[in-house]
Amino acid sequence: MSSSVSSQHDQVLVEENSFARILTLNRPKQLNALSFLMISRLLELFLAYEEDPNVKLVILKGKGRAFCAGGDVVAVVHDIWAGGWRAGANFFMKEFSLNYLMATYSKPQVSILNGIVMGGGNGVSMHGRFRVATENSVFAMPETALGLFPDVGASYFLSRLPGFFGEYVGLTGARLDGAEMLACGLATHFVPSAKLPMVEAALCDADSSDPVIISSIIDQYCEKPSLKEQTVYNRLDVIDRCFSQRTVEEILSALEREVVDQRDGWIFATIQTLKKASPTSLKISLRSIRVGRVQGVGACLAREYRMVCHVMRGEFSKDFFEGCRAILLDKDKNPKWEPSKLEHIADTTIDRYFSKVKDEDWEDLKPPTRSKFNLPPYVIAKL
């Protein structure tokens, strides 16, 4: 076995149990950040399991204190520096293809989110049929602080959260706990972490791909968690008033009016978070989530692929590279965004992020063909 194949297999552990396959993301020191090798291996395994009649469901989990903290962005940046923006495009093409396969999978995927689940980690979990949160779960899409935008199909799943909660989560990178994930629909179940081994054992004995049966098995171990007193989910009225505004500038103005009226520390912190984020990222993220409200998951991922290619080309803004420098590499946490102000970014500039890349060798995202599979109704509804 070559070293690259060995590494690929080491990064995703496979356990075959009766009718289930348990896949464990295995880069605990990197909080299971998705490498190109991991993404390729997951794609290979999910494609094989869909063809295998002996496999009824797939369980995905992470080793250590994270499910998955995101894509390995540092590696992507180094690849771009070494080989140009197409090296990064190759990573996202593969990742978004995996996201689409999971979103349209004909068998149930159960993601055990017992720890950190951020960025690309949401791409390999939120699209699956079942997402099990625990008391250790921490959700976030922190891309606007990095000069990126909520990708991996986030414009699909964030736009379908209650009210304008998705805009709030996507623009601010707010962290949610397991109870909040369950309340807003990001998680389908909440199971105390001590009961997870029992859930896995019961699922492995289930000779069924019927989502009703799978859900009822998980239900046996569920608890109804209490939302903490200061939960942001109790502020949906303020979030809806502010994050329903048409532009990022109007969202900030609405929040500033709320501060005057309420003198609320949470609102002030939200304003400061938005002001620290990349102005370009905020604008493309808001539009992406809004457009995602009326698109299927495939169209969302295809559009996000266009957007991420423009981000990596750095034609209109190099904020992605500056954000990675400030947050992940030098770690001075003091990015110098350019343009530095929302009002300096014209709508026509934002339009360009949603257009085809003007490069004769560039192609739109071509996700895996799904027509030959008998897709369940909950998958067809996403298309």
Tab-separated table of C-alpha atoms in Angstrom:
chain	number	residue	atom	x	y	z
A	1	MET	CA	0.000	0.000	0.000
A	2	SER	CA	1.450	3.380	-0.995
A	3	SER	CA	1.993	5.999	1.704
A	4	SER	CA	-0.756	8.271	0.269
A	5	VAL	CA	-3.277	5.407	0.234
A	6	SER	CA	-2.213	4.417	3.744
A	7	SER	CA	-2.611	8.022	4.928
A	8	GLN	CA	-6.012	8.277	3.259
A	9	HIS	CA	-7.216	5.133	5.017
A	10	ASP	CA	-5.757	6.246	8.367
A	11	GLN	CA	-7.634	9.575	8.188
A	12	VAL	CA	-11.026	7.862	7.820
A	13	LEU	CA	-11.442	4.728	9.933
A	14	VAL	CA	-13.958	2.150	8.708
A	15	GLU	CA	-15.902	-0.261	10.899
A	16	GLU	CA	-18.209	-2.810	9.311
A	17	ASN	CA	-21.032	-3.800	11.632
A	18	SER	CA	-23.923	-5.977	10.446
A	19	PHE	CA	-26.007	-3.631	8.313
A	20	ALA	CA	-24.199	-0.381	9.138
A	21	ARG	CA	-20.882	1.163	8.256
A	22	ILE	CA	-19.294	3.415	10.879
A	23	LEU	CA	-16.879	5.992	9.485
A	24	THR	CA	-14.695	7.902	11.937
A	25	LEU	CA	-12.891	11.093	10.949
A	26	ASN	CA	-9.416	10.521	12.375
A	27	ARG	CA	-7.313	13.678	12.573
A	28	PRO	CA	-7.980	14.505	16.231
A	29	LYS	CA	-4.956	16.807	16.625
A	30	GLN	CA	-6.350	18.930	13.778
A	31	LEU	CA	-9.901	18.671	15.199
A	32	ASN	CA	-10.637	16.379	12.250
A	33	ALA	CA	-10.231	19.197	9.726
A	34	LEU	CA	-11.043	17.789	6.290
A	35	SER	CA	-8.012	17.183	4.101
A	36	PHE	CA	-8.262	16.477	0.386
A	37	LEU	CA	-7.412	12.837	1.167
A	38	MET	CA	-10.283	12.578	3.690
A	39	ILE	CA	-12.790	14.100	1.290
A	40	SER	CA	-11.670	11.758	-1.511
A	41	ARG	CA	-11.928	8.736	0.773
A	42	LEU	CA	-15.404	9.687	2.043
A	43	LEU	CA	-16.609	10.185	-1.525
A	44	GLU	CA	-15.231	6.778	-2.511
A	45	LEU	CA	-16.847	5.048	0.487
A	46	PHE	CA	-20.260	6.705	0.168
A	47	LEU	CA	-20.409	5.833	-3.545
A	48	ALA	CA	-19.488	2.199	-2.809
A	49	TYR	CA	-21.978	1.836	0.055
A	50	GLU	CA	-24.835	3.134	-2.062
A	51	GLU	CA	-24.221	0.281	-4.530
A	52	ASP	CA	-23.900	-2.359	-1.774
A	53	PRO	CA	-27.283	-3.925	-0.850
A	54	ASN	CA	-25.815	-5.207	2.430
A	55	VAL	CA	-25.305	-1.639	3.697
A	56	LYS	CA	-28.496	-0.151	5.114
A	57	LEU	CA	-27.129	3.021	6.721
A	58	VAL	CA	-23.932	4.987	7.284
A	59	ILE	CA	-22.861	6.431	10.644
A	60	LEU	CA	-20.349	9.282	10.558
A	61	LYS	CA	-18.516	10.549	13.655
A	62	GLY	CA	-15.247	12.161	14.714
A	63	LYS	CA	-12.425	10.991	16.955
A	64	GLY	CA	-11.602	13.183	19.953
A	65	ARG	CA	-13.317	16.391	20.995
A	66	ALA	CA	-14.480	17.418	17.530
A	67	PHE	CA	-16.765	15.952	14.930
A	68	CYS	CA	-15.044	18.156	12.358
A	69	ALA	CA	-13.833	21.752	12.743
A	70	GLY	CA	-14.021	22.459	8.998
A	71	GLY	CA	-12.023	22.081	5.840
A	72	ASP	CA	-8.238	22.243	6.125
A	73	VAL	CA	-8.130	25.850	4.917
A	74	VAL	CA	-4.442	26.338	5.755
A	75	ALA	CA	-3.541	23.445	3.448
A	76	VAL	CA	-5.751	24.933	0.708
A	77	VAL	CA	-4.015	28.317	1.011
A	78	HIS	CA	-0.583	26.682	0.820
A	79	ASP	CA	-1.720	24.726	-2.258
A	80	ILE	CA	-2.896	27.948	-3.933
A	81	TRP	CA	0.402	29.676	-3.150
A	82	ALA	CA	2.285	26.721	-4.603
A	83	GLY	CA	0.106	25.881	-7.602
A	84	GLY	CA	-2.313	28.738	-8.261
A	85	TRP	CA	-6.023	29.144	-7.588
A	86	ARG	CA	-6.940	25.987	-9.514
A	87	ALA	CA	-5.332	23.900	-6.775
A	88	GLY	CA	-7.885	25.357	-4.378
A	89	ALA	CA	-10.691	24.923	-6.904
A	90	ASN	CA	-9.879	21.215	-7.084
A	91	PHE	CA	-10.302	20.896	-3.299
A	92	PHE	CA	-13.701	22.629	-3.309
A	93	MET	CA	-14.905	20.761	-6.393
A	94	LYS	CA	-14.284	17.477	-4.593
A	95	GLU	CA	-15.738	18.735	-1.290
A	96	PHE	CA	-18.927	20.130	-2.845
A	97	SER	CA	-19.409	16.914	-4.839
A	98	LEU	CA	-19.303	14.999	-1.551
A	99	ASN	CA	-21.791	17.459	-0.014
A	100	TYR	CA	-24.170	16.908	-2.928
A	101	LEU	CA	-23.849	13.125	-2.705
A	102	MET	CA	-24.701	13.252	1.013
A	103	ALA	CA	-27.638	15.611	0.397
A	104	THR	CA	-29.101	13.254	-2.201
A	105	TYR	CA	-28.077	9.943	-0.637
A	106	SER	CA	-30.542	7.089	-1.047
A	107	LYS	CA	-29.666	5.568	2.351
A	108	PRO	CA	-29.855	7.207	5.789
A	109	GLN	CA	-26.732	8.963	7.058
A	110	VAL	CA	-26.536	9.396	10.837
A	111	SER	CA	-23.992	12.031	11.895
A	112	ILE	CA	-22.935	11.933	15.550
A	113	LEU	CA	-22.063	15.565	16.367
A	114	ASN	CA	-20.441	14.988	19.757
A	115	GLY	CA	-18.171	18.051	19.809
A	116	ILE	CA	-17.117	20.859	17.479
A	117	VAL	CA	-18.902	20.972	14.115
A	118	MET	CA	-17.923	23.999	12.069
A	119	GLY	CA	-17.546	25.071	8.446
A	120	GLY	CA	-16.840	22.056	6.251
A	121	GLY	CA	-17.857	19.795	9.142
A	122	ASN	CA	-21.393	21.014	8.594
A	123	GLY	CA	-21.075	20.182	4.916
A	124	VAL	CA	-20.517	16.494	5.725
A	125	SER	CA	-23.289	16.341	8.330
A	126	MET	CA	-26.128	18.839	7.805
A	127	HIS	CA	-27.067	17.406	4.412
A	128	GLY	CA	-27.506	13.899	5.844
A	129	ARG	CA	-30.877	12.612	7.047
A	130	PHE	CA	-30.088	12.487	10.789
A	131	ARG	CA	-27.910	14.819	12.877
A	132	VAL	CA	-27.479	13.804	16.513
A	133	ALA	CA	-26.364	16.583	18.867
A	134	THR	CA	-25.113	16.108	22.431
A	135	GLU	CA	-24.230	18.290	25.417
A	136	ASN	CA	-20.756	18.642	23.832
A	137	SER	CA	-21.914	19.949	20.439
A	138	VAL	CA	-20.704	23.369	19.241
A	139	PHE	CA	-21.972	24.540	15.849
A	140	ALA	CA	-20.680	27.520	13.864
A	141	MET	CA	-20.163	28.808	10.330
A	142	PRO	CA	-17.354	31.326	11.032
A	143	GLU	CA	-16.372	32.087	7.425
A	144	THR	CA	-17.034	35.847	7.343
A	145	ALA	CA	-14.240	36.329	9.925
A	146	LEU	CA	-11.899	34.544	7.472
A	147	GLY	CA	-12.798	36.530	4.367
A	148	LEU	CA	-14.816	33.610	2.995
A	149	PHE	CA	-18.591	32.908	3.099
A	150	PRO	CA	-20.756	30.070	4.469
A	151	ASP	CA	-20.221	27.444	1.770
A	152	VAL	CA	-20.571	23.615	1.604
A	153	GLY	CA	-24.265	24.117	0.788
A	154	ALA	CA	-24.857	26.418	3.777
A	155	SER	CA	-26.918	28.772	1.614
A	156	TYR	CA	-29.360	25.849	1.397
A	157	PHE	CA	-29.503	24.712	5.031
A	158	LEU	CA	-29.107	28.123	6.707
A	159	SER	CA	-31.819	29.693	4.559
A	160	ARG	CA	-34.264	27.056	5.788
A	161	LEU	CA	-33.868	27.813	9.492
A	162	PRO	CA	-36.736	29.583	11.277
A	163	GLY	CA	-37.289	33.213	10.294
A	164	PHE	CA	-33.997	34.977	9.587
A	165	PHE	CA	-31.971	32.924	12.053
A	166	GLY	CA	-29.870	31.583	9.165
A	167	GLU	CA	-28.803	35.089	8.161
A	168	TYR	CA	-27.827	35.785	11.775
A	169	VAL	CA	-25.822	32.564	12.124
A	170	GLY	CA	-24.187	32.917	8.705
A	171	LEU	CA	-23.148	36.552	8.993
A	172	THR	CA	-21.988	36.561	12.627
A	173	GLY	CA	-20.472	33.058	12.909
A	174	ALA	CA	-22.439	32.665	16.165
A	175	ARG	CA	-21.798	29.481	18.116
A	176	LEU	CA	-24.761	27.288	19.011
A	177	ASP	CA	-24.884	24.481	21.547
A	178	GLY	CA	-26.655	21.143	21.133
A	179	ALA	CA	-29.959	22.349	22.617
A	180	GLU	CA	-29.996	25.344	20.255
A	181	MET	CA	-29.129	23.121	17.292
A	182	LEU	CA	-32.124	20.928	18.101
A	183	ALA	CA	-34.436	23.903	18.620
A	184	CYS	CA	-33.668	25.494	15.250
A	185	GLY	CA	-33.579	22.235	13.278
A	186	LEU	CA	-29.843	21.911	12.609
A	187	ALA	CA	-29.980	18.730	14.718
A	188	THR	CA	-32.727	16.141	14.364
A	189	HIS	CA	-32.070	14.487	17.758
A	190	PHE	CA	-30.355	15.205	21.076
A	191	VAL	CA	-28.739	12.252	22.839
A	192	PRO	CA	-26.547	12.507	25.983
A	193	SER	CA	-23.003	11.500	25.024
A	194	ALA	CA	-22.999	8.665	27.581
A	195	LYS	CA	-25.739	6.946	25.559
A	196	LEU	CA	-24.016	7.187	22.167
A	197	PRO	CA	-22.489	3.671	22.307
A	198	MET	CA	-25.997	2.256	22.852
A	199	VAL	CA	-27.372	4.257	19.917
A	200	GLU	CA	-24.604	2.988	17.638
A	201	ALA	CA	-25.131	-0.622	18.737
A	202	ALA	CA	-28.891	-0.406	18.143
A	203	LEU	CA	-28.429	1.197	14.727
A	204	CYS	CA	-25.958	-1.477	13.666
A	205	ASP	CA	-28.577	-4.153	14.326
A	206	ALA	CA	-31.240	-2.363	12.272
A	207	ASP	CA	-31.812	-4.287	9.057
A	208	SER	CA	-33.525	-1.281	7.482
A	209	SER	CA	-32.980	1.889	5.505
A	210	ASP	CA	-36.440	3.157	6.456
A	211	PRO	CA	-35.919	6.625	7.999
A	212	VAL	CA	-38.976	6.153	10.233
A	213	ILE	CA	-37.432	3.033	11.771
A	214	ILE	CA	-33.986	4.645	12.104
A	215	SER	CA	-35.498	7.727	13.751
A	216	SER	CA	-37.509	5.626	16.196
A	217	ILE	CA	-34.331	3.780	17.242
A	218	ILE	CA	-32.520	7.050	17.975
A	219	ASP	CA	-35.653	8.378	19.744
A	220	GLN	CA	-35.314	5.661	22.385
A	221	TYR	CA	-32.130	7.329	23.688
A	222	CYS	CA	-33.142	10.964	23.245
A	223	GLU	CA	-33.592	13.596	25.907
A	224	LYS	CA	-35.273	16.980	25.655
A	225	PRO	CA	-32.527	19.487	26.514
A	226	SER	CA	-33.305	22.803	28.155
A	227	LEU	CA	-32.240	25.980	26.412
A	228	LYS	CA	-29.921	28.027	28.599
A	229	GLU	CA	-31.413	31.197	30.091
A	230	GLN	CA	-29.364	33.534	27.874
A	231	THR	CA	-29.859	31.535	24.678
A	232	VAL	CA	-29.821	33.549	21.478
A	233	TYR	CA	-32.779	31.461	20.346
A	234	ASN	CA	-34.999	33.439	22.708
A	235	ARG	CA	-34.097	36.571	20.716
A	236	LEU	CA	-35.673	35.492	17.462
A	237	ASP	CA	-37.956	38.543	17.462
A	238	VAL	CA	-34.958	40.927	17.469
A	239	ILE	CA	-33.055	38.737	14.991
A	240	ASP	CA	-36.007	38.702	12.605
A	241	ARG	CA	-36.499	42.471	12.847
A	242	CYS	CA	-32.841	43.167	12.120
A	243	PHE	CA	-31.624	40.363	9.871
A	244	SER	CA	-34.655	40.563	7.585
A	245	GLN	CA	-33.338	43.888	6.291
A	246	ARG	CA	-32.383	44.072	2.627
A	247	THR	CA	-28.684	44.962	2.974
A	248	VAL	CA	-25.877	44.465	5.489
A	249	GLU	CA	-25.836	48.233	6.084
A	250	GLU	CA	-29.550	48.154	6.921
A	251	ILE	CA	-29.038	45.165	9.238
A	252	LEU	CA	-26.391	47.127	11.159
A	253	SER	CA	-28.620	50.211	11.337
A	254	ALA	CA	-31.490	48.117	12.676
A	255	LEU	CA	-29.227	46.575	15.334
A	256	GLU	CA	-27.970	50.027	16.352
A	257	ARG	CA	-31.569	51.205	16.805
A	258	GLU	CA	-32.203	48.177	19.031
A	259	VAL	CA	-29.166	49.054	21.186
A	260	VAL	CA	-30.531	52.556	21.765
A	261	ASP	CA	-33.908	51.114	22.756
A	262	GLN	CA	-32.708	48.197	24.898
A	263	ARG	CA	-29.068	48.799	25.943
A	264	ASP	CA	-28.540	45.079	25.375
A	265	GLY	CA	-25.012	43.651	25.631
A	266	TRP	CA	-25.782	40.841	23.198
A	267	ILE	CA	-26.914	43.282	20.491
A	268	PHE	CA	-23.793	45.403	21.018
A	269	ALA	CA	-21.587	42.294	20.721
A	270	THR	CA	-23.399	41.297	17.516
A	271	ILE	CA	-22.712	44.737	16.020
A	272	GLN	CA	-19.015	44.497	16.945
A	273	THR	CA	-18.756	41.016	15.411
A	274	LEU	CA	-20.224	42.252	12.132
A	275	LYS	CA	-17.905	45.263	12.090
A	276	LYS	CA	-14.854	42.999	12.526
A	277	ALA	CA	-15.828	40.694	9.660
A	278	SER	CA	-14.775	41.148	6.038
A	279	PRO	CA	-17.188	43.650	4.435
A	280	THR	CA	-16.997	41.803	1.120
A	281	SER	CA	-17.692	38.478	2.849
A	282	LEU	CA	-20.726	39.918	4.628
A	283	LYS	CA	-22.216	41.181	1.389
A	284	ILE	CA	-21.711	38.025	-0.651
A	285	SER	CA	-22.859	35.864	2.292
A	286	LEU	CA	-26.130	37.734	2.728
A	287	ARG	CA	-26.943	37.537	-0.948
A	288	SER	CA	-25.977	33.856	-1.078
A	289	ILE	CA	-28.320	32.914	1.779
A	290	ARG	CA	-31.154	34.984	0.298
A	291	VAL	CA	-30.749	33.372	-3.130
A	292	GLY	CA	-30.509	29.973	-1.444
A	293	ARG	CA	-34.046	30.330	-0.079
A	294	VAL	CA	-35.458	29.668	-3.549
A	295	GLN	CA	-32.901	27.171	-4.873
A	296	GLY	CA	-32.471	23.427	-4.538
A	297	VAL	CA	-29.355	22.035	-2.916
A	298	GLY	CA	-27.647	21.296	-6.234
A	299	ALA	CA	-28.130	24.851	-7.494
A	300	CYS	CA	-26.870	26.216	-4.154
A	301	LEU	CA	-23.669	24.169	-4.339
A	302	ALA	CA	-23.101	25.048	-8.020
A	303	ARG	CA	-23.468	28.757	-7.224
A	304	GLU	CA	-21.222	28.491	-4.154
A	305	TYR	CA	-18.579	26.808	-6.316
A	306	ARG	CA	-18.610	29.809	-8.645
A	307	MET	CA	-18.331	32.096	-5.644
A	308	VAL	CA	-15.449	30.226	-4.027
A	309	CYS	CA	-13.513	30.179	-7.307
A	310	HIS	CA	-13.850	33.975	-7.507
A	311	VAL	CA	-12.702	34.236	-3.866
A	312	MET	CA	-9.603	32.137	-4.563
A	313	ARG	CA	-8.740	34.041	-7.731
A	314	GLY	CA	-8.611	37.202	-5.602
A	315	GLU	CA	-9.692	39.311	-8.566
A	316	PHE	CA	-12.095	41.552	-6.639
A	317	SER	CA	-10.773	41.111	-3.098
A	318	LYS	CA	-7.928	39.203	-1.439
A	319	ASP	CA	-9.708	39.098	1.932
A	320	PHE	CA	-9.652	35.273	2.058
A	321	PHE	CA	-5.846	35.222	2.081
A	322	GLU	CA	-5.662	38.113	4.543
A	323	GLY	CA	-8.189	36.451	6.853
A	324	CYS	CA	-6.267	33.167	6.800
A	325	ARG	CA	-3.050	35.061	7.541
A	326	ALA	CA	-4.528	36.957	10.484
A	327	ILE	CA	-6.639	34.192	12.032
A	328	LEU	CA	-4.896	30.910	11.134
A	329	LEU	CA	-1.255	31.628	10.232
A	330	ASP	CA	0.180	34.688	12.005
A	331	LYS	CA	-2.748	34.618	14.466
A	332	ASP	CA	-2.570	38.353	15.198
A	333	LYS	CA	-6.379	38.441	14.768
A	334	ASN	CA	-6.087	41.829	13.098
A	335	PRO	CA	-6.989	41.397	9.426
A	336	LYS	CA	-6.702	44.396	7.107
A	337	TRP	CA	-9.738	44.043	4.885
A	338	GLU	CA	-9.784	45.610	1.443
A	339	PRO	CA	-12.203	47.201	0.698
A	340	SER	CA	-12.373	48.148	4.362
A	341	LYS	CA	-15.920	49.533	4.465
A	342	LEU	CA	-19.291	48.232	3.341
A	343	GLU	CA	-20.085	51.458	1.497
A	344	HIS	CA	-16.991	51.016	-0.686
A	345	ILE	CA	-18.373	47.819	-2.238
A	346	ALA	CA	-20.707	48.314	-5.200
A	347	ASP	CA	-23.546	45.909	-5.977
A	348	THR	CA	-21.939	45.324	-9.384
A	349	THR	CA	-18.850	43.937	-7.615
A	350	ILE	CA	-20.999	41.514	-5.634
A	351	ASP	CA	-22.735	40.481	-8.876
A	352	ARG	CA	-19.392	39.257	-10.225
A	353	TYR	CA	-19.042	36.662	-7.467
A	354	PHE	CA	-22.216	35.011	-8.768
A	355	SER	CA	-21.127	34.959	-12.428
A	356	LYS	CA	-19.242	32.303	-14.363
A	357	VAL	CA	-15.477	32.452	-14.031
A	358	LYS	CA	-13.959	33.980	-17.153
A	359	ASP	CA	-11.346	31.351	-17.812
A	360	GLU	CA	-11.537	29.126	-20.889
A	361	ASP	CA	-10.607	25.970	-18.956
A	362	TRP	CA	-12.997	26.590	-16.062
A	363	GLU	CA	-16.162	24.504	-15.702
A	364	ASP	CA	-19.189	24.722	-13.420
A	365	LEU	CA	-19.582	22.151	-10.633
A	366	LYS	CA	-20.604	18.758	-11.992
A	367	PRO	CA	-21.952	16.762	-9.035
A	368	PRO	CA	-22.369	12.958	-9.111
A	369	THR	CA	-25.258	11.627	-11.225
A	370	ARG	CA	-28.182	10.535	-9.074
A	371	SER	CA	-30.839	9.501	-11.618
A	372	LYS	CA	-30.281	5.748	-11.376
A	373	PHE	CA	-31.071	5.592	-7.657
A	374	ASN	CA	-34.547	5.367	-6.191
A	375	LEU	CA	-34.289	8.495	-4.079
A	376	PRO	CA	-36.578	8.807	-1.031
A	377	PRO	CA	-39.138	11.660	-0.887
A	378	TYR	CA	-37.116	13.662	1.656
A	379	VAL	CA	-34.239	13.765	-0.850
A	380	ILE	CA	-36.421	14.622	-3.851
A	381	ALA	CA	-37.767	17.589	-1.864
A	382	LYS	CA	-34.242	19.071	-1.761
A	383	LEU	CA	-33.845	19.082	-5.529
